[in-house]
Coordinates of C-alpha atoms in Angstrom, one line a residue:
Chain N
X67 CA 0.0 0.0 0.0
X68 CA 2.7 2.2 0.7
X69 CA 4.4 1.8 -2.2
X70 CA 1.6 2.4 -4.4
X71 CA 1.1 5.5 -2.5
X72 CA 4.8 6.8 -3.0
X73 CA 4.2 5.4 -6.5
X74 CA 0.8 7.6 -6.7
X75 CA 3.0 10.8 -5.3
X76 CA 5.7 10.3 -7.6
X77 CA 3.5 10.0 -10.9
X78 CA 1.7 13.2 -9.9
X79 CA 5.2 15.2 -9.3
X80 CA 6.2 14.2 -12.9
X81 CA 4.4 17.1 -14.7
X82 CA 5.3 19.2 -12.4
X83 CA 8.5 19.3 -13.9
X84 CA 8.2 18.7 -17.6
X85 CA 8.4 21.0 -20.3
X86 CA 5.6 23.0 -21.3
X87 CA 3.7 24.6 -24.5
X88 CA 2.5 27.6 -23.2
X89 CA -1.0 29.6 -24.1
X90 CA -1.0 33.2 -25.5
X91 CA -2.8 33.7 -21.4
X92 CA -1.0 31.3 -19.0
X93 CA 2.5 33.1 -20.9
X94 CA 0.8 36.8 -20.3
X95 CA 0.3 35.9 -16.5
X96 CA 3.6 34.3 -16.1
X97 CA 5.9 37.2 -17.7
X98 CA 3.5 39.9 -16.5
X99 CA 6.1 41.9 -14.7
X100 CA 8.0 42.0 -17.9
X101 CA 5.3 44.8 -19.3
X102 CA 7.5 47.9 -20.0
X103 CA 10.5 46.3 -19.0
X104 CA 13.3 48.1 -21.6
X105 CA 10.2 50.1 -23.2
X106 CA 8.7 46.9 -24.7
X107 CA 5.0 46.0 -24.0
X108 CA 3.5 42.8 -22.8
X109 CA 1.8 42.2 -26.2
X110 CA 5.4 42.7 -28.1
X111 CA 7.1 39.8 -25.7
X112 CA 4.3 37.9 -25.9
X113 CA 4.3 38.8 -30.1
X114 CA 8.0 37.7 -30.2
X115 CA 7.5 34.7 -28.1
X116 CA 5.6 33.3 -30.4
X117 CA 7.7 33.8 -33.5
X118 CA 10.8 32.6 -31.7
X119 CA 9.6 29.9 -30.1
X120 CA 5.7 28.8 -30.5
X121 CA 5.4 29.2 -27.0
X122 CA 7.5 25.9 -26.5
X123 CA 9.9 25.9 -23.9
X124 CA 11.3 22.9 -25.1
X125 CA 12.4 24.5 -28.0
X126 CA 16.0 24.0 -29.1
X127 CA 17.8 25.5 -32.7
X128 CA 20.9 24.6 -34.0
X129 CA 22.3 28.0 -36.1
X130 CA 25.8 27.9 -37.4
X131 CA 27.7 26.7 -34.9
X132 CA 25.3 27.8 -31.5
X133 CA 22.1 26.5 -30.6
X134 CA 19.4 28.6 -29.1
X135 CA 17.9 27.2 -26.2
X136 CA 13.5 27.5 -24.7
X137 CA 11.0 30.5 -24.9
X138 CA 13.7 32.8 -25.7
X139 CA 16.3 31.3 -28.0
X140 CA 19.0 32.2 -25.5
X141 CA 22.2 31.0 -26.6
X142 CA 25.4 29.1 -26.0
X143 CA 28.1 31.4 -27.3
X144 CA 27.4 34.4 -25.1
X145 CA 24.7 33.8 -22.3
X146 CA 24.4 30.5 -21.4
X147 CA 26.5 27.2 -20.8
X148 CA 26.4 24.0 -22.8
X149 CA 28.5 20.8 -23.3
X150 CA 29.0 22.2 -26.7
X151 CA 30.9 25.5 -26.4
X152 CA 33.0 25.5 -23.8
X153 CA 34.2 29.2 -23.9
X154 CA 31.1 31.0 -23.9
X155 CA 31.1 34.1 -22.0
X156 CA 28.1 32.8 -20.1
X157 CA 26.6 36.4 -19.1
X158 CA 23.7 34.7 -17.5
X159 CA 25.8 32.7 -15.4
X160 CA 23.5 29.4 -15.9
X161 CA 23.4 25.9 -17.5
X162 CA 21.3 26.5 -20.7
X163 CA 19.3 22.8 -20.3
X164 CA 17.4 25.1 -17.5
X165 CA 15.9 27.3 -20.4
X166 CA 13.9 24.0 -21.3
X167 CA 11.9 24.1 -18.3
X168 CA 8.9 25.3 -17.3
X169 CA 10.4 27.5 -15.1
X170 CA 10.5 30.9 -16.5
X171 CA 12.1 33.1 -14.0
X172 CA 15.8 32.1 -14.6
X173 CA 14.5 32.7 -18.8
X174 CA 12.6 36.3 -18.0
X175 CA 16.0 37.1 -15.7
X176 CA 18.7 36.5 -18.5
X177 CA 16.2 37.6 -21.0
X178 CA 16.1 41.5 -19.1
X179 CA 20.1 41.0 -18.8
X180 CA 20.2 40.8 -23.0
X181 CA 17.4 43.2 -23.3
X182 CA 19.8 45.4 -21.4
X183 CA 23.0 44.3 -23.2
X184 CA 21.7 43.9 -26.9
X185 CA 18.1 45.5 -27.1
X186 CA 15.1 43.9 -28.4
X187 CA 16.8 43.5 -31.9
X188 CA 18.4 40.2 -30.1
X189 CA 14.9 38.8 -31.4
X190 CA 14.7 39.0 -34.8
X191 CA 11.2 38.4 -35.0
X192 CA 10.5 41.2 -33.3
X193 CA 10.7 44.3 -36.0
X194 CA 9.4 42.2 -39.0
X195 CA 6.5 40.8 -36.8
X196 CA 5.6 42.3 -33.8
X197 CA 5.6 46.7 -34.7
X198 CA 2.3 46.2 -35.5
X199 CA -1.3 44.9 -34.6
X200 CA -0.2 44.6 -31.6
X201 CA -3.6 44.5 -30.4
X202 CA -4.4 40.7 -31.3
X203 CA -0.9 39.7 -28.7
X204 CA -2.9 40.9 -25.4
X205 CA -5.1 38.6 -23.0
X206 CA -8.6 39.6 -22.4
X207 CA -8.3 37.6 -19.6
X208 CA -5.8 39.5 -17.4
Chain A
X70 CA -65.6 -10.3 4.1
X71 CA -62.2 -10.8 3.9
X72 CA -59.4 -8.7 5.9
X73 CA -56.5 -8.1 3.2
X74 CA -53.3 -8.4 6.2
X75 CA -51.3 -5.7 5.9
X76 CA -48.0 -6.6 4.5
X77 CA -45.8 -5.5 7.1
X78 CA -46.8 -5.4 10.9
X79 CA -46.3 -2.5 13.0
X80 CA -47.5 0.4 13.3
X81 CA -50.4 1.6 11.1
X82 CA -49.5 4.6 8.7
X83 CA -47.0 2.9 6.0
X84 CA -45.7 5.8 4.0
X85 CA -43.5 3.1 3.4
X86 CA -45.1 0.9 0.7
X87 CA -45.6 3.7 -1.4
X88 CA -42.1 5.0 -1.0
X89 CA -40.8 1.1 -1.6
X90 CA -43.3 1.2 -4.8
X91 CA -41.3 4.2 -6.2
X92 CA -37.8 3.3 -5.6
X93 CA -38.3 0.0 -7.4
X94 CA -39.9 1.9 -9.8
X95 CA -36.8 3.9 -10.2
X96 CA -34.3 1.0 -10.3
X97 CA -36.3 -0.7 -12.7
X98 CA -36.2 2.8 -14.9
X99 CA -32.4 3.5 -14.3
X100 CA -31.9 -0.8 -15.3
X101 CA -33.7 -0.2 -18.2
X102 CA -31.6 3.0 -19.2
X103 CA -28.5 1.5 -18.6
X104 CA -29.3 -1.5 -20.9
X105 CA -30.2 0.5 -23.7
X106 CA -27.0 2.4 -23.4
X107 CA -25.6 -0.9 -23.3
X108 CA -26.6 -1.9 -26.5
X109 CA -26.2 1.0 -28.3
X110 CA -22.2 0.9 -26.8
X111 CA -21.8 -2.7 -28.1
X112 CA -23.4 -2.1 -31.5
X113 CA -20.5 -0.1 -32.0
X114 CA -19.9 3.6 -31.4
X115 CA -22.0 4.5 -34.5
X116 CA -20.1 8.0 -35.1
X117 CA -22.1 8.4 -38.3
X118 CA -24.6 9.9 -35.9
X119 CA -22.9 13.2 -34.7
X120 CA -23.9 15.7 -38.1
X121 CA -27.1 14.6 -36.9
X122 CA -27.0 15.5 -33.6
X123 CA -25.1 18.3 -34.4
X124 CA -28.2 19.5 -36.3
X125 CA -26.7 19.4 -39.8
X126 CA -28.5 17.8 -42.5
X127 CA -27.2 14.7 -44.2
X128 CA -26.4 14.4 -47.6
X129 CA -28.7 13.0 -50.8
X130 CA -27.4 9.6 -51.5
X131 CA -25.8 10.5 -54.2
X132 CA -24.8 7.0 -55.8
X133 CA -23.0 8.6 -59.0
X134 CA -20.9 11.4 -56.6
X135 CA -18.2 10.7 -54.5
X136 CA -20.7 10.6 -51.7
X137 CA -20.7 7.4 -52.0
X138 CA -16.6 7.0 -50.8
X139 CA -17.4 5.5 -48.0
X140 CA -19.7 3.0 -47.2
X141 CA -21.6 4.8 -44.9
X142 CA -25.4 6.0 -45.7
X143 CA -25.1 9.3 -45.0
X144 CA -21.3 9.6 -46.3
X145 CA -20.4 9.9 -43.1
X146 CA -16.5 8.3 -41.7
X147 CA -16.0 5.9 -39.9
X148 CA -12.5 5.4 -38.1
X149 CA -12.1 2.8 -35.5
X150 CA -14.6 0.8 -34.3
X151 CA -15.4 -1.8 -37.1
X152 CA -13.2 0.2 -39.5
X153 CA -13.8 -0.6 -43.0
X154 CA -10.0 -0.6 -44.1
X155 CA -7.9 -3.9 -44.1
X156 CA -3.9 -3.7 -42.8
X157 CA -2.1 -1.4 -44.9
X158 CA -0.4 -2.6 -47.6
X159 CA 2.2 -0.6 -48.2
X160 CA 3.9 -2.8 -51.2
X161 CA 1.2 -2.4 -54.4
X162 CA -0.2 1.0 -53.2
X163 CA 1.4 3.0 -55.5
X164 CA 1.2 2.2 -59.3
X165 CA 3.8 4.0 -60.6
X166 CA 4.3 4.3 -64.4
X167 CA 6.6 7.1 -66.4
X168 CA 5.0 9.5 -68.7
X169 CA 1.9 11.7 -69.1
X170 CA -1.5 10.7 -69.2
X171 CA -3.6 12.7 -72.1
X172 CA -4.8 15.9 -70.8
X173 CA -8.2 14.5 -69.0
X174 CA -11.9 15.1 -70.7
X175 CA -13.9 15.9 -67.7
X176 CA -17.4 15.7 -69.6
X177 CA -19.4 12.7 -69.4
X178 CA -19.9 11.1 -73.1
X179 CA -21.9 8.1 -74.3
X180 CA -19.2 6.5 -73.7
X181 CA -19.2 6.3 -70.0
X182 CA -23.3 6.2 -69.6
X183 CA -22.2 2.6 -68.8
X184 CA -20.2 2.8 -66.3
X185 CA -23.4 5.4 -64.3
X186 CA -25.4 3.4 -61.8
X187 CA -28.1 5.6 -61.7
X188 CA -30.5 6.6 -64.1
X189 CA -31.3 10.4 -63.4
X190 CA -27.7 10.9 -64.3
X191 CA -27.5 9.5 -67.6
X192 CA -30.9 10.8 -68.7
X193 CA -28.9 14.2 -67.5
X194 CA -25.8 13.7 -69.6
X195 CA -28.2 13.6 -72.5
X196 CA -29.3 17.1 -72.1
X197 CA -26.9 20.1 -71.3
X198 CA -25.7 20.5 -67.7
X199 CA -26.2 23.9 -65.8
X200 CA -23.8 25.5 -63.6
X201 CA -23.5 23.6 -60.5
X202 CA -25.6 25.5 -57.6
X203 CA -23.6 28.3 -55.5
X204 CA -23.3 26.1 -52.4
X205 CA -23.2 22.2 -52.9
X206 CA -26.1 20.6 -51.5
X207 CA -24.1 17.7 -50.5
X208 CA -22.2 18.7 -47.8
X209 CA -22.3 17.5 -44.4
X210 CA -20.7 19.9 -42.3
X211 CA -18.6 18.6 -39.5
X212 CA -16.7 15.1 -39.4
X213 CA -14.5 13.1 -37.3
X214 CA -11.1 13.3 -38.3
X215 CA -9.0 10.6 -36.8
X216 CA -5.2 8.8 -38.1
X217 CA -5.5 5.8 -35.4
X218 CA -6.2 4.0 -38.1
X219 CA -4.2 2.4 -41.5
X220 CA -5.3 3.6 -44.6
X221 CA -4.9 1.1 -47.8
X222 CA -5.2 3.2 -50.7
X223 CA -6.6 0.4 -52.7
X224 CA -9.4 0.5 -51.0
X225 CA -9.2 4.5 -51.2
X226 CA -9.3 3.9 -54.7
X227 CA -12.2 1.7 -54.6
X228 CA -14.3 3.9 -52.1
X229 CA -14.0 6.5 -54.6
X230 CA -14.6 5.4 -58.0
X231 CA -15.7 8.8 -60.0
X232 CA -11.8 10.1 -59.2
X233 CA -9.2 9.2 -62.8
X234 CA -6.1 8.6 -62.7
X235 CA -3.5 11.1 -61.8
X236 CA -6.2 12.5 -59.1
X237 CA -8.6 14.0 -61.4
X238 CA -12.4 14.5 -60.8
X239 CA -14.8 16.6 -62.3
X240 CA -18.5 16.8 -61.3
X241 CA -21.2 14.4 -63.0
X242 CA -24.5 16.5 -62.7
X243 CA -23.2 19.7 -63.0
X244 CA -20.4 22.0 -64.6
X245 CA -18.2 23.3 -61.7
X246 CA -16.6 27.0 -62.6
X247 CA -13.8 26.0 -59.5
X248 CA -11.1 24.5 -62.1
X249 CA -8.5 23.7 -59.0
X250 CA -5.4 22.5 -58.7
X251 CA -4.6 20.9 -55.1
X252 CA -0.6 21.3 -54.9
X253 CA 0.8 19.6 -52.2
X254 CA 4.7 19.6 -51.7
X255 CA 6.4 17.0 -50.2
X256 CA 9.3 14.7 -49.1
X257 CA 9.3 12.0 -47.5
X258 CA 5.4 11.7 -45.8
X259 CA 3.9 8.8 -47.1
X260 CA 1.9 8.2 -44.1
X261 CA 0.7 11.3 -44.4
X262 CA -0.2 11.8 -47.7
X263 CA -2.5 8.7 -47.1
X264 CA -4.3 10.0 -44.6
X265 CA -4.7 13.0 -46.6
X266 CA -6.0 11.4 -49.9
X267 CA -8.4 9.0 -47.6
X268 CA -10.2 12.1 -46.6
X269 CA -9.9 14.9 -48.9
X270 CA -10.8 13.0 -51.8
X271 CA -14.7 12.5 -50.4
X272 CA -14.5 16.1 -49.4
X273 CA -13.6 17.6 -52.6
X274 CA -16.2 15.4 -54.1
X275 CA -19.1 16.5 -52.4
X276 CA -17.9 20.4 -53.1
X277 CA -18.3 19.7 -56.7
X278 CA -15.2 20.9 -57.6
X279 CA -13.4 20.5 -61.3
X280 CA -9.9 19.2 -59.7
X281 CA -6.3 17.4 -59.6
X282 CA -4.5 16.4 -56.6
X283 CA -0.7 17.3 -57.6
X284 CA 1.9 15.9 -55.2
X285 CA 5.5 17.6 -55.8
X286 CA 7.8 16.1 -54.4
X287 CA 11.8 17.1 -53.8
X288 CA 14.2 15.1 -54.8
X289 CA 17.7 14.4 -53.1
X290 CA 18.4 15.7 -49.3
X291 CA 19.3 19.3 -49.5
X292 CA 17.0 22.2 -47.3
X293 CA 13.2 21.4 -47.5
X294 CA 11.5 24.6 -49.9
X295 CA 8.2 24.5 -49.5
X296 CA 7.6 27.8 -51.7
X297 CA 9.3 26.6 -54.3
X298 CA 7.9 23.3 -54.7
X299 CA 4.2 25.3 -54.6
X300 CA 5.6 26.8 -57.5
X301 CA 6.7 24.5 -59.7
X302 CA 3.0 22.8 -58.8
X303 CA 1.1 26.3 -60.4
X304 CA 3.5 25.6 -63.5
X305 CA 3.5 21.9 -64.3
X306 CA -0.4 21.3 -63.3
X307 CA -1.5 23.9 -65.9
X308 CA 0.3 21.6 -68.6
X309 CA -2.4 19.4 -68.1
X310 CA -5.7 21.3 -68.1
X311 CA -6.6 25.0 -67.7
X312 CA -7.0 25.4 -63.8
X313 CA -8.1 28.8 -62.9
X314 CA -7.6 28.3 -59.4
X315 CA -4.9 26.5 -57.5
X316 CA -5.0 25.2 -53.4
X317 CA -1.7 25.1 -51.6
X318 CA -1.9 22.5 -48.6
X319 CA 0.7 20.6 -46.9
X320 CA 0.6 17.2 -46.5
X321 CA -0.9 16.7 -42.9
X322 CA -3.6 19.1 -42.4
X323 CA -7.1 17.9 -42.6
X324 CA -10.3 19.8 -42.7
X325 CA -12.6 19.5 -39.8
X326 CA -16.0 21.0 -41.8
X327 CA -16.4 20.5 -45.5
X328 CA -17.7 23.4 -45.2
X329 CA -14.5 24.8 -45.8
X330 CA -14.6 25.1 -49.9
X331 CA -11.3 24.3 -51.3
X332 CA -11.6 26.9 -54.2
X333 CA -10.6 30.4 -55.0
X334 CA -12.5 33.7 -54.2
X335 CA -12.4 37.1 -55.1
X336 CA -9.4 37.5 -52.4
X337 CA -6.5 35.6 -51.5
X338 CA -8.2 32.6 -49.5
X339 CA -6.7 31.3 -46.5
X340 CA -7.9 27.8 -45.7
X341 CA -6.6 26.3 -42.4
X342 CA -7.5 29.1 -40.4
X343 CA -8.4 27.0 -36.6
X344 CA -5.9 24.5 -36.8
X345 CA -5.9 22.1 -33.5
X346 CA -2.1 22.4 -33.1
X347 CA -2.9 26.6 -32.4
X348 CA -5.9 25.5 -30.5
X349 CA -8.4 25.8 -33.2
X350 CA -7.8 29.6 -33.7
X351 CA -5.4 32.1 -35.5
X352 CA -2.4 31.7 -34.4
X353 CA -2.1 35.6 -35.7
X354 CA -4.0 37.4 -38.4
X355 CA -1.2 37.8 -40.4
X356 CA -0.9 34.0 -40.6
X357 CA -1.2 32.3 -43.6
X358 CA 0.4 29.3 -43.8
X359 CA -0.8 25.6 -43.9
X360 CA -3.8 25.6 -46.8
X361 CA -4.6 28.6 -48.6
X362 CA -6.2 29.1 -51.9
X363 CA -5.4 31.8 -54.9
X364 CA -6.6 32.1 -58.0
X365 CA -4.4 32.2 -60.9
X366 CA -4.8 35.5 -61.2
X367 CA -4.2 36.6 -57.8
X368 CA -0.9 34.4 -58.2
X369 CA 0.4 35.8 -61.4
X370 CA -0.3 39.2 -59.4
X371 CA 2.5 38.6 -57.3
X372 CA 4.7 37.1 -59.0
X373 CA 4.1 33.5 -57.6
X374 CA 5.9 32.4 -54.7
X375 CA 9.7 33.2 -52.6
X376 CA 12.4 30.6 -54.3
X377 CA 14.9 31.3 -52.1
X378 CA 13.6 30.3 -48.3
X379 CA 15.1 27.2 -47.8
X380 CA 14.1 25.5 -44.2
X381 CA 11.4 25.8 -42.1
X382 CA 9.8 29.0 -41.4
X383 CA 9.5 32.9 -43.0
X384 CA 8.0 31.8 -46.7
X385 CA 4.4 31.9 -45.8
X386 CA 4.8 35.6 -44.2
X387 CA 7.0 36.4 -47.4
X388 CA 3.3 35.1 -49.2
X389 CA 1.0 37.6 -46.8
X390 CA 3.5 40.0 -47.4
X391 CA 3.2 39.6 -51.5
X392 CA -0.7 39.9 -51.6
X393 CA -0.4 43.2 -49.1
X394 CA 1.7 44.8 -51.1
X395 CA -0.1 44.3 -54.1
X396 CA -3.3 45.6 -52.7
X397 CA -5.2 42.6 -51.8
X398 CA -6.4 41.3 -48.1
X399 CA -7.0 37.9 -46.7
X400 CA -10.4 36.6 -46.7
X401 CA -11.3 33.4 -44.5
X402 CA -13.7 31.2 -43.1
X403 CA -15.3 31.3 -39.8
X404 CA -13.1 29.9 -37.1
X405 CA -15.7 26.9 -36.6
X406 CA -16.1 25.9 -40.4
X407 CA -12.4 26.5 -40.6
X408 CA -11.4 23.6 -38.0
X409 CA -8.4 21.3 -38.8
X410 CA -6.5 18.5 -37.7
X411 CA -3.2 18.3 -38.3
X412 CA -1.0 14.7 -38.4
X413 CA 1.2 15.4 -35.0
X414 CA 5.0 14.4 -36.2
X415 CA 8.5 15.2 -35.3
X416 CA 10.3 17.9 -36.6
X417 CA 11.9 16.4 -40.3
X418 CA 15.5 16.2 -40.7
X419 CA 16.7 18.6 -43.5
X420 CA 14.2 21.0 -42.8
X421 CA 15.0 22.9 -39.6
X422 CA 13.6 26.5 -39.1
X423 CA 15.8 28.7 -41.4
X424 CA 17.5 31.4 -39.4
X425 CA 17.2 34.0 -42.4
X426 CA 13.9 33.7 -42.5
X427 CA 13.3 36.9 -40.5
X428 CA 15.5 39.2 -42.3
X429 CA 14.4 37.8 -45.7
X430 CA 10.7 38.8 -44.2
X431 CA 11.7 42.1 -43.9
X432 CA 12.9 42.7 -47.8
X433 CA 9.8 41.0 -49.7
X434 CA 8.6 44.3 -51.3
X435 CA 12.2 44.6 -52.9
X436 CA 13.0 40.8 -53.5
X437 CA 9.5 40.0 -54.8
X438 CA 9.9 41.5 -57.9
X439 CA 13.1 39.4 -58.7
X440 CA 12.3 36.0 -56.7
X441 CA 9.2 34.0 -58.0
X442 CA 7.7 33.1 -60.8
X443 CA 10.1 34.8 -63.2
X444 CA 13.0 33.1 -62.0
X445 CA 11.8 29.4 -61.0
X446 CA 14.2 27.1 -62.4
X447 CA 13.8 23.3 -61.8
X448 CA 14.1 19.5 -63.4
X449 CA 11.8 17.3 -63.6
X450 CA 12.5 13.8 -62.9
X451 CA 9.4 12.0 -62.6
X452 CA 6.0 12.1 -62.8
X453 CA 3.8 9.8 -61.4
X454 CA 0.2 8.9 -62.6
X455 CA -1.4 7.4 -59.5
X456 CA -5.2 6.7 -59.1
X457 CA -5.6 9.4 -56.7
X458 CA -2.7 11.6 -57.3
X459 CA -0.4 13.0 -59.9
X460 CA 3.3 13.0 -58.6
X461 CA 6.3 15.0 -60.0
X462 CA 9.3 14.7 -58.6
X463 CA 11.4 17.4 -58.6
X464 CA 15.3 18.7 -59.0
X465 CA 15.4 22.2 -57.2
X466 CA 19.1 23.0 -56.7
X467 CA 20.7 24.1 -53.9
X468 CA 20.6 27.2 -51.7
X469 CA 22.7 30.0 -53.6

């Protein structure tokens, strides 16, 4: 009986910790404080999100030579840490397999650092995709 | 006279009995119900039901249409359950065979009276047809659309036996103005394409549309290019017959409503517009990937499609971008006729997202006038006359 229970308890802690394909809602809660950060709207993350990513955080991109890791295609060569480049300058300080979570704040945190850093041109889906209609990127349900 | 004993001693009010009365009553109701649900479970989920509780009407039985694809009565689907497919077999599908076909009649002469099983048709064929009627009265409005199932396209074949060879129909009772083209490209999606003819063939059928599936598929193992493959479809399928409207779909996206008219309007159409991988909405408005329809005017307009996005991503905006800047808007269905399924797959080798695709984006107003249309080269190696679908198998080069 017991071990069904710790069996039971460890089933239910397993999506807990998987990845996650995030709603244009659920994604406009979670990065909420991120509204204005750097000049740049809720509705314009939310915009580039979605051309970057799909709202995947499992997402993972292999462009000549440095792969782009999660929501925000943060990447090995300058913010983050992989097995594959061992010299990046790892601005972020962090293993890059945590981008692949469904934990967001250690994403939003190195995402404000390059905000900072490189501006929202970082994304390049941002100016061909998100300077307009931005209307259709907020949540009515906020 | 004769005492009737009470039934139960005790005390002498018996609120009881009556209360007993009802209960059983009750049981016996709820037994009853829960047989008959019974049944109708182990008779087989009979799925052909839901139009009808939907509230749509079903279809005329149409014996000399392609409502009669499946063997259902109301030409409704039926996956799973007691599906009517044997094991795919995947050997003697395909009947592959070099050269062209002759450019296909779509009338019905004297000649094919025989093959009609009804007679109201080929008392019709005698006498001039008329336009077929704005909206087809044989559609059925929402299916199930399931890929739990094998599909044998043998029996495809069989289940719809008004389609020729190379994937070419054209309506019995009526002429059809919608002269389409269905280009599909592809590499490497058998599966897919399987589960695509298996459906859309019915559904094309009951729209009464004048069309030819045309598969194009890309030869050797260079960067997937969707755009260009769409194309060199728009070219090679008006060799064989004067389509004045062409439908751009990949491989594994399935209409939920056939509703959803596979033709051309008077503006750009997108198709696939509440697909259930962006939970059956628009992913944004300026989307228009996935199945879209233009005429072949609206495509000469601008200048055809990108050649140079190679990988995933970027050449469907490129498109949206095309018909904005030649003055023309999107027009669409409603986002519950417009319901689709798509085949859930892995991401395909050789065609990951394409990191230009963002700048390239930003330029289409300058590089549309001197990548499309004008400057599609390409080799044919192969085409294929299938009974459900024309293949051409492509040379496309190489990234430059």
């Amino acid at each position: 009986m017991m071990s069904f229970i710790s069996l039971l308890l460890v089933g239910i802690m397993f999506p807990a910790i998987q990845a996650k394909q995030f709603t244009k809602c659920e994604l406009s809660q979670v990065l909420k404080d991120m509204d204005g950060f750097g000049g740049i709207a809720l509705p314009e993350w939310i915009c580039t999100i979605f051309h970057t990513s799909g709202y995947d955080t499992q997402t993972i991109v292999n462009n000549n030579g440095s792969t782009e890791y999660g929501l925000f295609q943060i990447n090995n060569k300058v913010w983050c840490k992989d097995n594959k480049i061992l010299q990046s300058r790892n601005i972020c300080n962090i293993s890059c397999d945590k981008f692949l979570d469904d934990d967001l704040t250690d994403d939003m945190t190195c995402a404000k650092k390059i905000l900072n850093k490189e501006g929202i041109e970082y994304w390049l889906a941002h100016k061909p995709l998100c300077s307009e209609k931005l209307e259709q990127w907020h949540c009515e349900k906020l | 006279m004769r005492f009737r004993e009470p039934l139960l001693g005790g005390s002498a009010a018996m609120p009881g009995a009556s209360l007993q009365r009802a209960c059983r009553l009750l049981v016996a109701v709820c037994a009853l119900h829960l047989g008959g649900t019974l049944v109708y479970y182990l008779a087989g989920r009979d799925l052909s039901r839901l139009p009808q509780l939907v509230g749509v009407p079903t279809p005329l039985q149409g014996g000399s249409n392609g409502a009669a694809a499946i063997e259902q009565p109301n030409g409704e689907l039926r996956p799973g359950g007691a599906p009517p497919l044997p094991p795919s077999d995947a050997s003697s599908e395909l009947r592959s065979g070099r050269g062209s076909s002759p450019s296909t009649d779509s009338h019905p002469g004297p000649g094919s009276a025989s093959n009609l099983t009804s007679a109201p048709v080929s008392f019709t064929s005698a006498l001039s047809l008329l336009a077929c009627p704005e909206e087809s009265p044989l559609l059925v409005g929402p299916m199930v659309i399931e890929f739990n199932m094998p599909v044998d396209l043998k029996l495809v074949e069989k289940q719809n036996p008004e389609v020729k060879v190379g994937g070419r129909y054209t309506p019995k009772n009526c002429i059809s103005p919608h002269k389409v083209a269905i280009v599909i490209p592809f590499r490497n999606r058998q599966e897919h394409l399987k589960y695509w003819l298996y459906y859309l063939h019915p559904i094309l059928q009951r729209q009464q549309l004048d069309y030819g599936i045309y598969v194009i598929n890309q030869a050797g193992e260079t960067m997937f290019n969707r755009a260009k493959l769409l194309n060199i479809g728009f070219q090679e399928a008006l060799k064989d017959y004067d389509y004045n409207c062409f439908v751009f779909s990949d491989v594994d996206l399935i209409p939920m409503n056939d509703r959803n008219a596979y033709r051309c309007f008077s503006q750009p159409r997108h198709i696939s517009v509440a697909m259930d991988k962006f939970g059956f909405s628009l992913p944004y408005v300026q989307y228009f990937g996935g199945v879209s329809a233009l005429s072949k005017q609206q495509f000469l307009t601008i200048n055809g499609f990108p050649n140079n996005y190679w990988g995933w991503g970027g050449e469907d905006d490129d498109i949206f971008n095309r018909l904005v800047f030649r003055g023309m808007s999107v027009s669409r269905p409603n986002a519950v006729v417009g319901k689709c399924r798509m085949i859930r797959h892995s991401r395909d080798k050789k065609n990951e997202p394409n990191p230009q695709r963002f700048d390239r984006i930003a330029h289409t107003k300058e590089t549309m006038l001197s990548d499309g249309l004008n400057t599609l080269t390409y080799k044919v190696l192969d085409i294929e006359r299938n009974p459900l679908y024309t293949k051409i198998t492509v040379d496309i080069g190489t990234p430059s």
